[in-house]
């Protein structure tokens, strides 16, 4: 699919990268609000870390695949080149890695907040 039509693969990786950037931003905002109000959200951070790890691995494989495919086809940089697709795969790997890192960081902050505040923490539902 992606070797015959590289532009859809580029658009797909760009869209996935945008989704991960949005999730990372909304998670920052949500966790900041929860830490500010002393409410612990449901434990969805493990699922985010797992999803981030999965897509980080997939994106790294895709990035190296397109980086090796571009010289074989002797392509220059352009909107439909494999090089641009490799850049979007890198962006997807960057945002999924950020989601993986920050979900673990927020999980540790929640555990620390529970220990420090004791019984004053409310669990939101």
PDB file of C-alpha atoms in Angstrom:
ATOM      1  CA  UNK A   1       0.000   0.000   0.000  1.00  0.00           C
ATOM      2  CA  UNK A   2       2.571   2.550   1.058  1.00  0.00           C
ATOM      3  CA  UNK A   3       5.204   1.673  -1.527  1.00  0.00           C
ATOM      4  CA  UNK A   4       2.800   2.213  -4.424  1.00  0.00           C
ATOM      5  CA  UNK A   5       1.143   5.351  -2.983  1.00  0.00           C
ATOM      6  CA  UNK A   6       3.376   7.106  -0.438  1.00  0.00           C
ATOM      7  CA  UNK A   7       1.093  10.152  -0.063  1.00  0.00           C
ATOM      8  CA  UNK A   8      -1.673   8.229   1.810  1.00  0.00           C
ATOM      9  CA  UNK A   9       0.948   6.767   4.141  1.00  0.00           C
ATOM     10  CA  UNK A  10       2.275  10.281   4.763  1.00  0.00           C
ATOM     11  CA  UNK A  11      -1.205  11.578   5.510  1.00  0.00           C
ATOM     12  CA  UNK A  12      -1.944   8.625   7.770  1.00  0.00           C
ATOM     13  CA  UNK A  13       1.227   9.101   9.811  1.00  0.00           C
ATOM     14  CA  UNK A  14       0.579  12.842   9.980  1.00  0.00           C
ATOM     15  CA  UNK A  15      -2.915  12.222  11.296  1.00  0.00           C
ATOM     16  CA  UNK A  16      -1.715   9.716  13.874  1.00  0.00           C
ATOM     17  CA  UNK A  17       0.951  12.190  14.985  1.00  0.00           C
ATOM     18  CA  UNK A  18      -1.695  14.895  15.400  1.00  0.00           C
ATOM     19  CA  UNK A  19      -3.869  12.564  17.474  1.00  0.00           C
ATOM     20  CA  UNK A  20      -0.967  11.734  19.775  1.00  0.00           C
ATOM     21  CA  UNK A  21      -0.094  15.427  20.154  1.00  0.00           C
ATOM     22  CA  UNK A  22      -3.702  16.158  21.096  1.00  0.00           C
ATOM     23  CA  UNK A  23      -3.789  13.317  23.619  1.00  0.00           C
ATOM     24  CA  UNK A  24      -0.535  14.490  25.236  1.00  0.00           C
ATOM     25  CA  UNK A  25      -1.815  18.071  25.482  1.00  0.00           C
ATOM     26  CA  UNK A  26      -5.207  17.083  26.888  1.00  0.00           C
ATOM     27  CA  UNK A  27      -3.565  14.712  29.356  1.00  0.00           C
ATOM     28  CA  UNK A  28      -1.303  17.529  30.600  1.00  0.00           C
ATOM     29  CA  UNK A  29      -4.324  19.772  31.066  1.00  0.00           C
ATOM     30  CA  UNK A  30      -6.385  17.067  32.774  1.00  0.00           C
ATOM     31  CA  UNK A  31      -3.607  15.972  35.127  1.00  0.00           C
ATOM     32  CA  UNK A  32      -2.796  19.589  36.031  1.00  0.00           C
ATOM     33  CA  UNK A  33      -6.441  20.135  36.944  1.00  0.00           C
ATOM     34  CA  UNK A  34      -6.548  16.905  38.979  1.00  0.00           C
ATOM     35  CA  UNK A  35      -3.370  17.751  40.899  1.00  0.00           C
ATOM     36  CA  UNK A  36      -4.622  21.282  41.531  1.00  0.00           C
ATOM     37  CA  UNK A  37      -7.957  20.100  42.947  1.00  0.00           C
ATOM     38  CA  UNK A  38      -6.479  17.068  44.796  1.00  0.00           C
ATOM     39  CA  UNK A  39      -8.634  14.583  42.909  1.00  0.00           C
ATOM     40  CA  UNK A  40      -7.198  11.332  41.607  1.00  0.00           C
ATOM     41  CA  UNK A  41      -8.670  10.302  38.230  1.00  0.00           C
ATOM     42  CA  UNK A  42      -9.417   6.757  37.191  1.00  0.00           C
ATOM     43  CA  UNK A  43      -6.368   4.706  36.341  1.00  0.00           C
ATOM     44  CA  UNK A  44      -6.188   5.198  32.581  1.00  0.00           C
ATOM     45  CA  UNK A  45      -2.504   6.048  32.576  1.00  0.00           C
ATOM     46  CA  UNK A  46      -1.414   2.420  32.250  1.00  0.00           C
ATOM     47  CA  UNK A  47      -3.455   2.084  29.046  1.00  0.00           C
ATOM     48  CA  UNK A  48      -1.941   5.307  27.679  1.00  0.00           C
ATOM     49  CA  UNK A  49       1.569   4.067  28.460  1.00  0.00           C
ATOM     50  CA  UNK A  50       0.842   0.743  26.764  1.00  0.00           C
ATOM     51  CA  UNK A  51      -0.613   2.483  23.701  1.00  0.00           C
ATOM     52  CA  UNK A  52       2.354   4.863  23.584  1.00  0.00           C
ATOM     53  CA  UNK A  53       4.816   1.979  23.764  1.00  0.00           C
ATOM     54  CA  UNK A  54       3.030   0.075  21.016  1.00  0.00           C
ATOM     55  CA  UNK A  55       2.891   3.006  18.623  1.00  0.00           C
ATOM     56  CA  UNK A  56       6.447   4.066  19.469  1.00  0.00           C
ATOM     57  CA  UNK A  57       7.710   0.671  18.319  1.00  0.00           C
ATOM     58  CA  UNK A  58       5.516   0.693  15.200  1.00  0.00           C
ATOM     59  CA  UNK A  59       6.569   4.250  14.319  1.00  0.00           C
ATOM     60  CA  UNK A  60      10.274   3.477  14.713  1.00  0.00           C
ATOM     61  CA  UNK A  61       9.940   0.458  12.417  1.00  0.00           C
ATOM     62  CA  UNK A  62       8.028   2.582   9.878  1.00  0.00           C
ATOM     63  CA  UNK A  63      10.612   5.360  10.084  1.00  0.00           C
ATOM     64  CA  UNK A  64      13.536   3.031   9.377  1.00  0.00           C
ATOM     65  CA  UNK A  65      11.544   1.293   6.646  1.00  0.00           C
ATOM     66  CA  UNK A  66      10.887   4.529   4.777  1.00  0.00           C
ATOM     67  CA  UNK A  67      14.432   5.782   5.396  1.00  0.00           C
ATOM     68  CA  UNK A  68      15.811   2.682   3.682  1.00  0.00           C
ATOM     69  CA  UNK A  69      13.170   2.717   0.942  1.00  0.00           C
ATOM     70  CA  UNK A  70      13.888   6.299  -0.187  1.00  0.00           C
ATOM     71  CA  UNK A  71      17.491   5.711  -1.386  1.00  0.00           C
ATOM     72  CA  UNK A  72      16.453   2.503  -3.130  1.00  0.00           C
ATOM     73  CA  UNK A  73      13.935   4.447  -5.234  1.00  0.00           C
ATOM     74  CA  UNK A  74      16.408   7.341  -5.648  1.00  0.00           C
ATOM     75  CA  UNK A  75      13.864   9.926  -4.575  1.00  0.00           C
ATOM     76  CA  UNK A  76      14.470  13.556  -3.789  1.00  0.00           C
ATOM     77  CA  UNK A  77      12.528  15.470  -1.153  1.00  0.00           C
ATOM     78  CA  UNK A  78       9.010  16.246  -2.261  1.00  0.00           C
ATOM     79  CA  UNK A  79       5.442  15.996  -1.042  1.00  0.00           C
ATOM     80  CA  UNK A  80       5.122  12.388  -2.183  1.00  0.00           C
ATOM     81  CA  UNK A  81       8.578  11.117  -1.260  1.00  0.00           C
ATOM     82  CA  UNK A  82       9.386   8.420   1.236  1.00  0.00           C
ATOM     83  CA  UNK A  83      11.626  10.895   3.069  1.00  0.00           C
ATOM     84  CA  UNK A  84       8.625  13.003   4.088  1.00  0.00           C
ATOM     85  CA  UNK A  85       6.834   9.867   5.240  1.00  0.00           C
ATOM     86  CA  UNK A  86       9.871   8.981   7.358  1.00  0.00           C
ATOM     87  CA  UNK A  87       9.752  12.448   8.938  1.00  0.00           C
ATOM     88  CA  UNK A  88       6.077  11.978   9.848  1.00  0.00           C
ATOM     89  CA  UNK A  89       6.878   8.539  11.255  1.00  0.00           C
ATOM     90  CA  UNK A  90       9.518  10.234  13.425  1.00  0.00           C
ATOM     91  CA  UNK A  91       6.949  12.806  14.589  1.00  0.00           C
ATOM     92  CA  UNK A  92       4.556   9.990  15.465  1.00  0.00           C
ATOM     93  CA  UNK A  93       7.341   8.236  17.389  1.00  0.00           C
ATOM     94  CA  UNK A  94       8.141  11.499  19.194  1.00  0.00           C
ATOM     95  CA  UNK A  95       4.574  12.100  20.362  1.00  0.00           C
ATOM     96  CA  UNK A  96       3.918   8.487  21.294  1.00  0.00           C
ATOM     97  CA  UNK A  97       7.187   8.477  23.245  1.00  0.00           C
ATOM     98  CA  UNK A  98       6.105  11.658  25.004  1.00  0.00           C
ATOM     99  CA  UNK A  99       2.778  10.058  25.856  1.00  0.00           C
ATOM    100  CA  UNK A 100       4.579   6.988  27.167  1.00  0.00           C
ATOM    101  CA  UNK A 101       6.948   9.087  29.311  1.00  0.00           C
ATOM    102  CA  UNK A 102       4.380  11.510  30.704  1.00  0.00           C
ATOM    103  CA  UNK A 103       1.829   8.827  31.545  1.00  0.00           C
ATOM    104  CA  UNK A 104       4.434   7.088  33.679  1.00  0.00           C
ATOM    105  CA  UNK A 105       5.485  10.408  35.197  1.00  0.00           C
ATOM    106  CA  UNK A 106       1.895  11.316  36.101  1.00  0.00           C
ATOM    107  CA  UNK A 107       1.308   7.860  37.529  1.00  0.00           C
ATOM    108  CA  UNK A 108       4.309   8.332  39.824  1.00  0.00           C
ATOM    109  CA  UNK A 109       3.068  11.807  40.792  1.00  0.00           C
ATOM    110  CA  UNK A 110      -0.337  10.367  41.689  1.00  0.00           C
ATOM    111  CA  UNK A 111       1.238   7.701  43.904  1.00  0.00           C
ATOM    112  CA  UNK A 112       3.377  10.366  45.573  1.00  0.00           C
ATOM    113  CA  UNK A 113       0.347  12.610  46.054  1.00  0.00           C
ATOM    114  CA  UNK A 114      -1.546   9.778  47.757  1.00  0.00           C
ATOM    115  CA  UNK A 115       1.306   9.184  50.195  1.00  0.00           C
ATOM    116  CA  UNK A 116       1.786  12.874  51.017  1.00  0.00           C
ATOM    117  CA  UNK A 117      -1.835  13.919  51.426  1.00  0.00           C
ATOM    118  CA  UNK A 118      -3.131  10.805  53.154  1.00  0.00           C
ATOM    119  CA  UNK A 119      -6.909  10.778  53.528  1.00  0.00           C
ATOM    120  CA  UNK A 120      -7.650  14.240  52.061  1.00  0.00           C
ATOM    121  CA  UNK A 121      -7.459  12.965  48.476  1.00  0.00           C
ATOM    122  CA  UNK A 122     -10.798  12.332  46.767  1.00  0.00           C
ATOM    123  CA  UNK A 123     -11.140   9.742  44.056  1.00  0.00           C
ATOM    124  CA  UNK A 124     -13.174  11.162  41.166  1.00  0.00           C
ATOM    125  CA  UNK A 125     -15.757   9.015  39.431  1.00  0.00           C
TER     126      UNK A 125
END
